[in-house]
Coordinates of C-alpha atoms in Angstrom, one line a residue:
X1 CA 82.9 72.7 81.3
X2 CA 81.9 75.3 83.7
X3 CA 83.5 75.7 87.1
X4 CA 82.2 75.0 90.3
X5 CA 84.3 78.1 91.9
X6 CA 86.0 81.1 90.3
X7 CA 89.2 81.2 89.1
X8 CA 91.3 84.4 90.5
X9 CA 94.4 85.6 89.2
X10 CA 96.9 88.0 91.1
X11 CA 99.2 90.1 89.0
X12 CA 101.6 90.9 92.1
X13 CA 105.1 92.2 90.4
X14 CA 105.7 94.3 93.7
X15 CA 105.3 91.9 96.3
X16 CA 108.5 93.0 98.5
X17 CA 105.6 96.0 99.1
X18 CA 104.8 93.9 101.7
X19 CA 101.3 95.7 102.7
X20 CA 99.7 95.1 99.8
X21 CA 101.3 91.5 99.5
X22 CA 100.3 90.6 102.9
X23 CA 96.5 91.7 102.3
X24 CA 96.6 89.7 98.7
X25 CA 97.7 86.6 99.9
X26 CA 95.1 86.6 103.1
X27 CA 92.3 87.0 100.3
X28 CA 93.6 84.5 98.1
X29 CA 94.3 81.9 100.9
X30 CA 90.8 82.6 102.1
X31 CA 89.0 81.8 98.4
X32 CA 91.1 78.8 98.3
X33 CA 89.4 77.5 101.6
X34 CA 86.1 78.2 100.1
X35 CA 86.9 76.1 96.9
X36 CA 88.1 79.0 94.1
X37 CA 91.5 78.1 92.2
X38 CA 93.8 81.0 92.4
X39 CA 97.7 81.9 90.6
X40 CA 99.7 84.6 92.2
X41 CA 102.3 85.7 89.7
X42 CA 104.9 88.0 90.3
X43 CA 108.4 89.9 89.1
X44 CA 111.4 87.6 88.7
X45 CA 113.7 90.6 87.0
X46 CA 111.9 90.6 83.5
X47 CA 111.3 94.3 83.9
X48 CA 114.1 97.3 83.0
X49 CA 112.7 99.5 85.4
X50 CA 110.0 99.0 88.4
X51 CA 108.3 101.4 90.5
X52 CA 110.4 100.2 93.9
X53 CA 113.1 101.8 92.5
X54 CA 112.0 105.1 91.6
X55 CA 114.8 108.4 91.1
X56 CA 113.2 110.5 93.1
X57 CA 110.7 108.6 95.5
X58 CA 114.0 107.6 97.9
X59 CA 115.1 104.7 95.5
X60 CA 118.2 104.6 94.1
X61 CA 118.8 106.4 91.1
X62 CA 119.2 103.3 89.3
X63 CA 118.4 99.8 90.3
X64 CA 121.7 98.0 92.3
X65 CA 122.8 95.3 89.7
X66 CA 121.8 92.6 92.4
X67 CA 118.8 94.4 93.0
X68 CA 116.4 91.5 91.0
X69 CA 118.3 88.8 92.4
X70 CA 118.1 90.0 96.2
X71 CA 114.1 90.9 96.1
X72 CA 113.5 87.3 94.1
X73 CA 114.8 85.5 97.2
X74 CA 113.2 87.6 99.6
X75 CA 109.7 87.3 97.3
X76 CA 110.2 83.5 97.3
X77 CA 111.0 83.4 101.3
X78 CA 107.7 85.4 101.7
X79 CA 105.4 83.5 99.9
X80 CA 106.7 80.3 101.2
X81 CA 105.9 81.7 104.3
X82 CA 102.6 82.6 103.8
X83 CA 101.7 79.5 102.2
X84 CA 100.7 81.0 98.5
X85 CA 101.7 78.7 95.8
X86 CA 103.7 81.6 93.2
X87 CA 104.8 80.9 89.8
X88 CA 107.0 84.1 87.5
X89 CA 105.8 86.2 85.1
X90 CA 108.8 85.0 82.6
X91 CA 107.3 81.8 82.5
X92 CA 104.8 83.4 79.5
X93 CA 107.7 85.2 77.9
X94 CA 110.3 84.4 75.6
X95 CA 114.1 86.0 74.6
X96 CA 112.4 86.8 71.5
X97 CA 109.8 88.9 73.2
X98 CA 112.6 90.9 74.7
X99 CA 113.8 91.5 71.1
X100 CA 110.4 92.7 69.8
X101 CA 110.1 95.3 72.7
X102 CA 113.3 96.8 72.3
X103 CA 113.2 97.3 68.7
X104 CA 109.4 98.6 68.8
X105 CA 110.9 101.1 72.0
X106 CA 114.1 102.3 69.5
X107 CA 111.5 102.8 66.6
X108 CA 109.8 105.3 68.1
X109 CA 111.1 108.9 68.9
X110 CA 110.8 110.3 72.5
X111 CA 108.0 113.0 71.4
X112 CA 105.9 110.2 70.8
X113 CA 106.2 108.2 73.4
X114 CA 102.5 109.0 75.3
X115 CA 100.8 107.6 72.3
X116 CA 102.8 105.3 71.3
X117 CA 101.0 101.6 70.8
X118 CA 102.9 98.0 70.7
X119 CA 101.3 96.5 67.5
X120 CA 99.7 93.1 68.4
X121 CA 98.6 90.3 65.8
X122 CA 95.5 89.4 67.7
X123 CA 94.0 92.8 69.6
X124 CA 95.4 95.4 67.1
X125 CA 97.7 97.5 69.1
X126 CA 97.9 98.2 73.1
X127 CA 98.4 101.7 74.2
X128 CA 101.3 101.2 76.1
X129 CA 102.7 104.7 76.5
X130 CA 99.3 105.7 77.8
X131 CA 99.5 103.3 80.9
X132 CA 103.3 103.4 81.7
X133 CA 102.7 107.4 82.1
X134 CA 101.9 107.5 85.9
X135 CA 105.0 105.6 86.8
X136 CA 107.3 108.0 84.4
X137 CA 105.9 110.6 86.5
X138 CA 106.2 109.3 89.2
X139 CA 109.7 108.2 88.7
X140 CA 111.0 112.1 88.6
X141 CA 108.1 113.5 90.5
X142 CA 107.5 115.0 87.8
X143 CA 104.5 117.4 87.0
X144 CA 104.7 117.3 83.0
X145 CA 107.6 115.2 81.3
X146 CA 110.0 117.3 79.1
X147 CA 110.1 114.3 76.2
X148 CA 113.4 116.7 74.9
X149 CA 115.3 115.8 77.9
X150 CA 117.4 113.4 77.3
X151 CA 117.1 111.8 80.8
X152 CA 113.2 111.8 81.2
X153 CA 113.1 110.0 77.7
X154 CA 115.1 107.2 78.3
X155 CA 113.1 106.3 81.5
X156 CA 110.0 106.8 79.4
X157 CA 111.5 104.2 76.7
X158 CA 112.5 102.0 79.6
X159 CA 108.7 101.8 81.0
X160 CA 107.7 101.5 77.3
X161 CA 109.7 98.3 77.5
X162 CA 108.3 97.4 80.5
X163 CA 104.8 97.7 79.8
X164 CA 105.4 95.9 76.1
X165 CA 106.7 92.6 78.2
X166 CA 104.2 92.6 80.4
X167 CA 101.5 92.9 78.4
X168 CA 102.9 90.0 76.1
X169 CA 103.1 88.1 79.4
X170 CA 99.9 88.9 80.9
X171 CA 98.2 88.6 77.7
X172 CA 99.1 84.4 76.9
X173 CA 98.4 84.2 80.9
X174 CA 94.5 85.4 80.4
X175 CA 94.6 82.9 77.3
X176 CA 95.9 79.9 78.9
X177 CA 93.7 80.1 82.6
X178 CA 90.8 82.1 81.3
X179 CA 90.0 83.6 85.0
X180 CA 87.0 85.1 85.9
X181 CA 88.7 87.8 88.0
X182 CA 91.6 89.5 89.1
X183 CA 93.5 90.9 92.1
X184 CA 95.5 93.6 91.7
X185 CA 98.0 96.1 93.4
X186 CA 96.1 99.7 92.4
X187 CA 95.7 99.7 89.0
X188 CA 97.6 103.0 88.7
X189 CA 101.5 102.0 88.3
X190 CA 102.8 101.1 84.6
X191 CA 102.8 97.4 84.9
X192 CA 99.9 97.0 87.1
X193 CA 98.1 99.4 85.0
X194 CA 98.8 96.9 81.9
X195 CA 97.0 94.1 83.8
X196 CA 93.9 96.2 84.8
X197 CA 93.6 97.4 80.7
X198 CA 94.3 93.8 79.2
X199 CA 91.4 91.9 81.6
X200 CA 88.9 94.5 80.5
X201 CA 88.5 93.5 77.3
X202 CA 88.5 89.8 78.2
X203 CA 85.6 90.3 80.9
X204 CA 87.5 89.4 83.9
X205 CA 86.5 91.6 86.7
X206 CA 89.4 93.3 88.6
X207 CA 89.6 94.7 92.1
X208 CA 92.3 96.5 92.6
X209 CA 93.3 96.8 96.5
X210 CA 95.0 100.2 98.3
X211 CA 95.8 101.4 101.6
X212 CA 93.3 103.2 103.3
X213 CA 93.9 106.4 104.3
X214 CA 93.3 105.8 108.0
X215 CA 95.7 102.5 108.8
X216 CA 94.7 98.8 109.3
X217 CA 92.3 99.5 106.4
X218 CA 91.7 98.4 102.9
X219 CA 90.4 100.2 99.7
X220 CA 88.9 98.3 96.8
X221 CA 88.5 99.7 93.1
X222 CA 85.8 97.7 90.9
X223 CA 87.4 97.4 87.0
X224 CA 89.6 100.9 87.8
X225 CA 92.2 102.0 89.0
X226 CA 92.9 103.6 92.5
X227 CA 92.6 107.5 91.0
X228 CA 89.5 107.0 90.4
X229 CA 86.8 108.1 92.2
X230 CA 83.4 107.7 91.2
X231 CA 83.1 104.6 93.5
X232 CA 83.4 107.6 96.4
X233 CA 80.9 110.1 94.8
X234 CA 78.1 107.1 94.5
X235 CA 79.2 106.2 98.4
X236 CA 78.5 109.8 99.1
X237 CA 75.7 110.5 97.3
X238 CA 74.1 107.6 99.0
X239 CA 75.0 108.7 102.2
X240 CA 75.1 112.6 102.2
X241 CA 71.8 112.8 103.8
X242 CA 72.1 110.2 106.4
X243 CA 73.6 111.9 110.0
X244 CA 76.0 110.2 111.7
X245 CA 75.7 108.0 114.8
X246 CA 77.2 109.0 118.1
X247 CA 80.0 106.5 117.8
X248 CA 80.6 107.6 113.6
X249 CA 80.6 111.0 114.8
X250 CA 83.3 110.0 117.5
X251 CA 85.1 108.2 114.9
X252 CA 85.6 110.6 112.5
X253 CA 86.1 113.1 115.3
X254 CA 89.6 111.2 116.4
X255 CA 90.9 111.2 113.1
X256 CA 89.9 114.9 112.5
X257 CA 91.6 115.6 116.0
X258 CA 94.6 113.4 115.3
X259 CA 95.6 115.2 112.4
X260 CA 94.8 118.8 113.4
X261 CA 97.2 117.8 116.8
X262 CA 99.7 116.3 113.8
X263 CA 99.1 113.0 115.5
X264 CA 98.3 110.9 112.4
X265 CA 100.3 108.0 111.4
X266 CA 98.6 107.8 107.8
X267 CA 101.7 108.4 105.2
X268 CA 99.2 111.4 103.8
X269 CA 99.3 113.6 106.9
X270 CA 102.5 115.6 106.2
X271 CA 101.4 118.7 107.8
X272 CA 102.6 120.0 111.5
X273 CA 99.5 119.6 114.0
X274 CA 97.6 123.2 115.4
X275 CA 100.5 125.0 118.1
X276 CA 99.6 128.8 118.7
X277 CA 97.9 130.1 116.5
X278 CA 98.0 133.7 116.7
X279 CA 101.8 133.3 117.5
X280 CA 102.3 130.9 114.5
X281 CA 100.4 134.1 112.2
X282 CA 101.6 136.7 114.0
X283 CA 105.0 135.3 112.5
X284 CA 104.1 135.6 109.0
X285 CA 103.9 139.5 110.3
X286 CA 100.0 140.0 109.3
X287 CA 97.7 141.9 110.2
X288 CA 95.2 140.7 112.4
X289 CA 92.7 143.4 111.6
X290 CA 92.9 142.6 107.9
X291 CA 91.0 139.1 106.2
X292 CA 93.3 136.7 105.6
X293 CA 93.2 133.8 103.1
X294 CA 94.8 130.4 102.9
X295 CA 95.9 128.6 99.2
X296 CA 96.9 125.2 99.6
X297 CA 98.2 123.7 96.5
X298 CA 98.6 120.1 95.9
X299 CA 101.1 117.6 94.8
X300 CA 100.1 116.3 91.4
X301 CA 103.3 114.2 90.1
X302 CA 101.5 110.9 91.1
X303 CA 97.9 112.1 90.5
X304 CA 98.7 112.1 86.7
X305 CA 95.8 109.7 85.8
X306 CA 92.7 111.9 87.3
X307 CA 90.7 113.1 84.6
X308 CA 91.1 117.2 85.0
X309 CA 88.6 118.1 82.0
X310 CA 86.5 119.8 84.3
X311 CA 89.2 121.6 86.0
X312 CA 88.7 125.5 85.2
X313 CA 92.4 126.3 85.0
X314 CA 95.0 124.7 82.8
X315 CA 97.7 124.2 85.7
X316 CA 97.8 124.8 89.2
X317 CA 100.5 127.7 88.9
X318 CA 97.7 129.4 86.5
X319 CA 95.4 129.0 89.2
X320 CA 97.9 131.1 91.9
X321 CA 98.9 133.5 89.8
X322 CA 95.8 134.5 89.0
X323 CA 94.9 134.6 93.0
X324 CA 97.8 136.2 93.5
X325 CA 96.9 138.6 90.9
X326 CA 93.5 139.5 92.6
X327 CA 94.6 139.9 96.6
X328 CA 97.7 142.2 94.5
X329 CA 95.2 144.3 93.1
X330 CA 92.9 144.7 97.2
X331 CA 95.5 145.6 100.0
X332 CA 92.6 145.0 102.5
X333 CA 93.2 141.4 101.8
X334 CA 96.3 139.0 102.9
X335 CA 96.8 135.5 101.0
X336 CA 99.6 133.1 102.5
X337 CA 100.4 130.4 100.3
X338 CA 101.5 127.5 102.0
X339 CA 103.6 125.2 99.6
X340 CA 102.4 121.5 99.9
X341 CA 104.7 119.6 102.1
X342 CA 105.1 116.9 100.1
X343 CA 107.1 118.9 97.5
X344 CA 110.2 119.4 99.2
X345 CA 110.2 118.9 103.2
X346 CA 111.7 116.1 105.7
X347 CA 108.4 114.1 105.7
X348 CA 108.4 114.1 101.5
X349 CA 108.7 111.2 99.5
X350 CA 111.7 112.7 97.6
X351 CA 111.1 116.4 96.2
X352 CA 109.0 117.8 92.9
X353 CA 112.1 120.2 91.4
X354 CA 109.2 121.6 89.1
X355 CA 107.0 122.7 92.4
X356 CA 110.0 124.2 94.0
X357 CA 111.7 125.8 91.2
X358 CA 108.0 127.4 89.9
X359 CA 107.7 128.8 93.7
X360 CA 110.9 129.8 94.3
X361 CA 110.4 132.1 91.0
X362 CA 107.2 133.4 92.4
X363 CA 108.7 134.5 96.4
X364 CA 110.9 137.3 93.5
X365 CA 107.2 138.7 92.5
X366 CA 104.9 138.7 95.2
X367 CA 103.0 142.0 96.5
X368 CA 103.5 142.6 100.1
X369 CA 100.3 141.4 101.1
X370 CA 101.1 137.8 100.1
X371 CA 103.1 135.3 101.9
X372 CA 104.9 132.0 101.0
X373 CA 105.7 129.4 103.6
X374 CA 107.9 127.2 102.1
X375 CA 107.6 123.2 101.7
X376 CA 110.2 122.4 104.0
X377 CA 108.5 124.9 106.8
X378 CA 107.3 123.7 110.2
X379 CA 104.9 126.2 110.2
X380 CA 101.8 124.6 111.0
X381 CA 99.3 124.5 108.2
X382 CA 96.2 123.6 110.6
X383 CA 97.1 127.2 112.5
X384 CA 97.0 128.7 109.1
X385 CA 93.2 126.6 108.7
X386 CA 92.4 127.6 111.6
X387 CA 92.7 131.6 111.5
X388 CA 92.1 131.9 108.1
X389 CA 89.3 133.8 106.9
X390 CA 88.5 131.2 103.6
X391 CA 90.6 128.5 102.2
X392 CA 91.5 128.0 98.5
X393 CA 92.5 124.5 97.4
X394 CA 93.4 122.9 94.3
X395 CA 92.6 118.8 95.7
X396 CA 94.8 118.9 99.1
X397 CA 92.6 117.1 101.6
X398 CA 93.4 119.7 104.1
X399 CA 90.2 121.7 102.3
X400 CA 88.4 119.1 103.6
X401 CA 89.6 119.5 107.2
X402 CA 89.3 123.2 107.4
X403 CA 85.6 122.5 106.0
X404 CA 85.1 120.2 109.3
X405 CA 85.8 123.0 111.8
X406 CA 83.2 125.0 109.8
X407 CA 85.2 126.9 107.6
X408 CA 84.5 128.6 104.4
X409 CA 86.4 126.4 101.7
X410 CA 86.9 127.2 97.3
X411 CA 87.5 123.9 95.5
X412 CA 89.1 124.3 92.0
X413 CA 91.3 121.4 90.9
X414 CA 89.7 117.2 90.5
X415 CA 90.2 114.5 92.8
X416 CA 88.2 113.2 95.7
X417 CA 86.8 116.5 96.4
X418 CA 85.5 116.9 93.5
X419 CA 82.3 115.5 95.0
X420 CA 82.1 117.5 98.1
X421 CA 79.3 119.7 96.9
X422 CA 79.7 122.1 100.3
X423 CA 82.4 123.2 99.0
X424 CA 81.9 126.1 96.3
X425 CA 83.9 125.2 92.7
X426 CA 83.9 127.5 89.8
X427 CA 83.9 125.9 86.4
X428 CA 85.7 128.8 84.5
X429 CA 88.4 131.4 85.4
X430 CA 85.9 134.0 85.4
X431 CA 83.8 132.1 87.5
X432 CA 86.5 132.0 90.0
X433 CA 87.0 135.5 90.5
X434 CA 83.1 136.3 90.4
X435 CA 83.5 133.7 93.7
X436 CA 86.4 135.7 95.4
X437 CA 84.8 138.6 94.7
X438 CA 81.6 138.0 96.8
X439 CA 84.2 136.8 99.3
X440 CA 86.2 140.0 99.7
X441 CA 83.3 141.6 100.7
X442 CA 82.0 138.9 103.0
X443 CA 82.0 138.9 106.9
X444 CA 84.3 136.0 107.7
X445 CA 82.6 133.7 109.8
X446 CA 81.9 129.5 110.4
X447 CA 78.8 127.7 109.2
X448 CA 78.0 124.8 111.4
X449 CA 76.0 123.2 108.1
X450 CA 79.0 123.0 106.4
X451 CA 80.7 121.2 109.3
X452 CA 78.0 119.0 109.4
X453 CA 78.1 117.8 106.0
X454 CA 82.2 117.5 106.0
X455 CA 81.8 115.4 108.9
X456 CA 79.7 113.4 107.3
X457 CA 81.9 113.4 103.7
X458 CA 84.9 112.8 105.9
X459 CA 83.3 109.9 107.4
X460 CA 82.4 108.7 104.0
X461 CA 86.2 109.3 102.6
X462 CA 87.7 107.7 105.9
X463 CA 85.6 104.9 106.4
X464 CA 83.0 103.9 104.3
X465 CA 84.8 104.3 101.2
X466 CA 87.2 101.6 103.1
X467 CA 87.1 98.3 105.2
X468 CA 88.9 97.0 108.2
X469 CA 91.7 94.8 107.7
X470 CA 92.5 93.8 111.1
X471 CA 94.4 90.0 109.7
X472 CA 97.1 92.1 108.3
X473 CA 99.0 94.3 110.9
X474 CA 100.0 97.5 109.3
X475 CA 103.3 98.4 111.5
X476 CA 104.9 101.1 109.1
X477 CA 102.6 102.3 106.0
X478 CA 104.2 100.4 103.9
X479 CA 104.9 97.1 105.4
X480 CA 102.2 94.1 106.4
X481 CA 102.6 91.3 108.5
X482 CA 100.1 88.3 109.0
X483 CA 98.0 89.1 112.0
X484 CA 97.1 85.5 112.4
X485 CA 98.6 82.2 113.4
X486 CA 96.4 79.6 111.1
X487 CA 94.3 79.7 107.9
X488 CA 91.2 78.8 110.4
X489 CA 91.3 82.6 110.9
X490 CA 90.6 83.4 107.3
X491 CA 87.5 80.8 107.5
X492 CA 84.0 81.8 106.5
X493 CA 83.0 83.3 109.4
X494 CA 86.0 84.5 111.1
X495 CA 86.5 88.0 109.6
X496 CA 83.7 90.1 108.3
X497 CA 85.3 91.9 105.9
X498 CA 87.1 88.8 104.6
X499 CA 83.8 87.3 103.9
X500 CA 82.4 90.5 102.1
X501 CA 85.5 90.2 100.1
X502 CA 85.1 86.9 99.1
X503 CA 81.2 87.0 97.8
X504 CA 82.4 90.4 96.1
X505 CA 84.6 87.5 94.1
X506 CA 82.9 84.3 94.1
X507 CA 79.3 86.0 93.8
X508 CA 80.1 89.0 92.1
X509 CA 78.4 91.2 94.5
X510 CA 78.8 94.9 95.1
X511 CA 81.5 97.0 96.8
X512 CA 79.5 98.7 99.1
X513 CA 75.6 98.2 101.0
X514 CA 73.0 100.9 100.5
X515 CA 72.5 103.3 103.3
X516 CA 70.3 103.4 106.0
X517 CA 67.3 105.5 107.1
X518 CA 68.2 107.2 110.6
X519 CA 65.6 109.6 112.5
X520 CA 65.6 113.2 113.2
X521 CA 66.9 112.6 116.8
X522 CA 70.3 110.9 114.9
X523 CA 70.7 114.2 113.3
X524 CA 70.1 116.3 116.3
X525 CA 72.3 114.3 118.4
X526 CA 75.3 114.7 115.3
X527 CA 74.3 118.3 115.0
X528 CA 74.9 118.9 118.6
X529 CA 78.3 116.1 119.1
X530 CA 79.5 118.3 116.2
X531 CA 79.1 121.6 117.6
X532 CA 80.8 120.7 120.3
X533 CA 84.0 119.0 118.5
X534 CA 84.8 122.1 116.2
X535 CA 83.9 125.0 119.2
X536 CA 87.9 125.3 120.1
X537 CA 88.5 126.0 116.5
X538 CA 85.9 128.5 115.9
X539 CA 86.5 129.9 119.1
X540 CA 90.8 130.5 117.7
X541 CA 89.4 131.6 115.2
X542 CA 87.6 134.7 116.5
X543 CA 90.4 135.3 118.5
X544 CA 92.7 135.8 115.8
X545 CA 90.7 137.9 113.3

């Protein structure tokens, strides 16, 4: 018999991340008032590892032995709270499941543990090793996993484990309540990762939900999962031509500002805001009269799952040593490489030991006109934006940034720039030095055309890529708290994105809405608010070149 309202399932093993939790359970209260049956499942210890406690991500280096028992009764006090009817993920597993996972995991030997697939009666086999990956990676912030370390492969087999029970569980739970779509924590994590693959198959639409990157918001993933961005190259090709209203232009504008000034609360923005410039450069002791270029790497350990076929060179520390090799070779030029924050500093999330022992290896072999400013630096990156005479990124979003004040920027790795098309990006490693070659003998200067159409991407990777959230108070990134004192609140009606939400579910509609048509006096008027915005930063930097 078919159903009157959809049947949603959440797959919520991390619900002491209370952010997501909180966000879950206001969507899922707020189908249940508009007549959909839901079932929130979550983690009651069946797991040998779990992405809250990561090595290197400040978690213990091995879960507490009451660690289970302790975020079970917190899990069970929250949901009670909230009013979300739970039930656990064991209740679709058996002691004999554990059995058959552990002896599949010793089976195998470590080398092949990225391919390796749990054999299944019914589907054939599930590549397991293939979706626990991110988390192992994650776990050690590490870039590539050394399978011939002892260490890294017994995590590896422990998420193998992992991701075998959970896709036993998950699998007789899509049997038994056949629902129409899913809810899910990012898609991206080993377990979560596991539900995402399993409901493709089956037809069950999932949207996975992630922080936004400015806070109070929401991001929502149609059938993938959250490092993956084609959702945000249909927004912007939708909307690159469309100029930006006065009060767009003035939000993007604060969000620009706040992070240049290092006034951004967003967990992302690990970079010291703008101070003096020509003081902060003067103290890398260059020289003013000479070009000067800033390389921004990236952090990659948790970006494992982008797809980097189209990336031109086979790592990141190819791709600076062979632009360290071509400012070596012209002593006109001066490159400062500043290491990504997020490897090693105070504001990291834990530290990459393969970032920081590749750079420290390269400060022995640098020419004299390079300079490295080192993870844990306060120097300020945005000074280094500002003054510099082009910008070379792998996917840092800081190329985005220095593209809003006007600034000539070289894209090379994937990620969410990958569709910034204002940005040049060389498809081969020749290509790459055919592009800093014409730059070597280029004036440096500021394009407001390419501010223009950063603004506009930036507006498009800020906001419209996202939705406000304002029933679920964001007080740290990482923690969410109920922003309302009823369920009337979550009534149709009552929230707009909550309603948008909700047909997305109940009617299947689409993420986003097509864009508008503006006039020619939108544009001038953004042309003009722009100008204006990014004139102190063109104006510093003149003044330092």
């Amino acid at each position: 018999m078919k159903r009157s309202a959809p049947h949603i399932v959440c797959f919520a093993p991390y619900t002491d991340w209370s952010i997501h939790s909180a966000r879950q359970v206001t969507i899922l209260n707020a189908l249940r008032r508009r007549g959909c049956s839901v079932s929130y499942i979550t983690c009651d210890g069946v797991f040998s590892d779990c992405d809250l406690y990561q090595q290197a991500t400040a978690g213990p280096g091995h879960r507490p032995a009451d660690a289970c028992s302790f975020c079970q009764a917190r899990v069970a006090t929250k949901l009670a709270g909230w009013g979300m009817p739970f039930r656990w993920l064991s209740r679709w597993l058996t002691s004999e499941d554990r059995a058959a996972a552990s002896k599949w995991v010793q089976s195998l030997k470590p080398l092949a543990y990225p391919g390796a697939r749990y054999p299944d009666a019914r589907h054939g086999s599930w590549p397991i090793g293939d979706w626990v990956k991110s988390s192992v990676h994650r776990h050690f912030r590490h870039n590539t996993l050394d399978l011939t370390d002892p260490r890294v492969a017994a995590v590896y087999g422990s998420y193998l484990f992992s991701g075998a029970l959970a896709a036993m569980g998950l699998d007789r739970l899509f049997a038994e309540e056949t629902p129409d779509a899913q809810l899910l924590f990012n898609g991206r994590m080993g377990v979560t990762r596991v539900a995402l693959e399993l409901a493709k198959p089956r037809g069950i639409r999932t949207i996975c939900e992630e922080r936004g990157y400015v806070a109070g918001r929401i991001t929502l993933f149609d059938n993938v999962n959250c490092l993956d961005f084609t959702s945000l190259g249909e927004l912007w090709a939708d909307w690159r031509d469309v100029p930006l209203t006065a009060e767009e232009t003035h939000e993007i504008g604060q969000v620009l500002t706040d992070r240049w000034h290092g006034r951004s609360k967003d967990v992302s923005a690990y970079s010291a805001g703008l101070g003096a410039t020509a003081n902060a450069i003067a103290a890398l002791g260059l020289d003013p009269a000479r070009p000067t270029w800033a390389l921004y790497p990236s952090s990659l350990d948790e970006a494992s799952e982008i797809d980097t076929s189209n990336e031109p060179f086979e790592s990141q520390y190819a791709w600076i040593d062979a632009t360290v090799a071509f400012v070596a070779a012209r002593p006109n030029l001066q490159l400062v490489i500043r290491i990504h924050p997020n490897a090693g500093s105070r504001k990291s999330l834990g530290q990459n030991d393969q970032d920081l022992a590749y750079f420290e290896a390269l400060a022995t072999r640098l020419p004299a006109n390079v300079r490295l400013v080192p993870s844990a630096s306060t120097f300020g990156s945005y000074d280094l934006a500002r003054a510099a005479a082009l910008g070379l990124i792998w996917r840092s979003t800081i190329g985005l940034e220095m593209a809003a004040m006007g600034a000539t920027v070289v894209r090379v790795g994937a990620g969410p720039l990958c569709h910034a098309h204002f940005m040049q990006s060389p498809a081969t490693p020749a290509g790459y030095h055919d592009i800093l070659l014409e730059h070597a003998s280029r004036k440096p200067g500021h394009d407001i055309a390419t501010a223009i159409q950063a603004w506009r991407f930036a507006h498009t990777f800020f906001f419209r890529w996202s939705m406000p959230f304002p029933l679920v108070r964001q007080p740290k990134w990482y923690v969410g708290e109920m922003n309302y004192t009823d369920a009337t609140a979550l009534a149709p009606g009552k929230d707009a994105t909550l309603d948008h939400i909700c047909r997305v579910f109940m009617e299947r509609r689409p993420l986003f809405n097509p864009a508008p048509e503006r006039s020619a006096d939108v544009a001038a008027a953004e042309a003009g608010a722009i100008a204006a915005r990014i004139a102190p930063y063109r104006s510093g930097f003149a003044a330092t070149m």
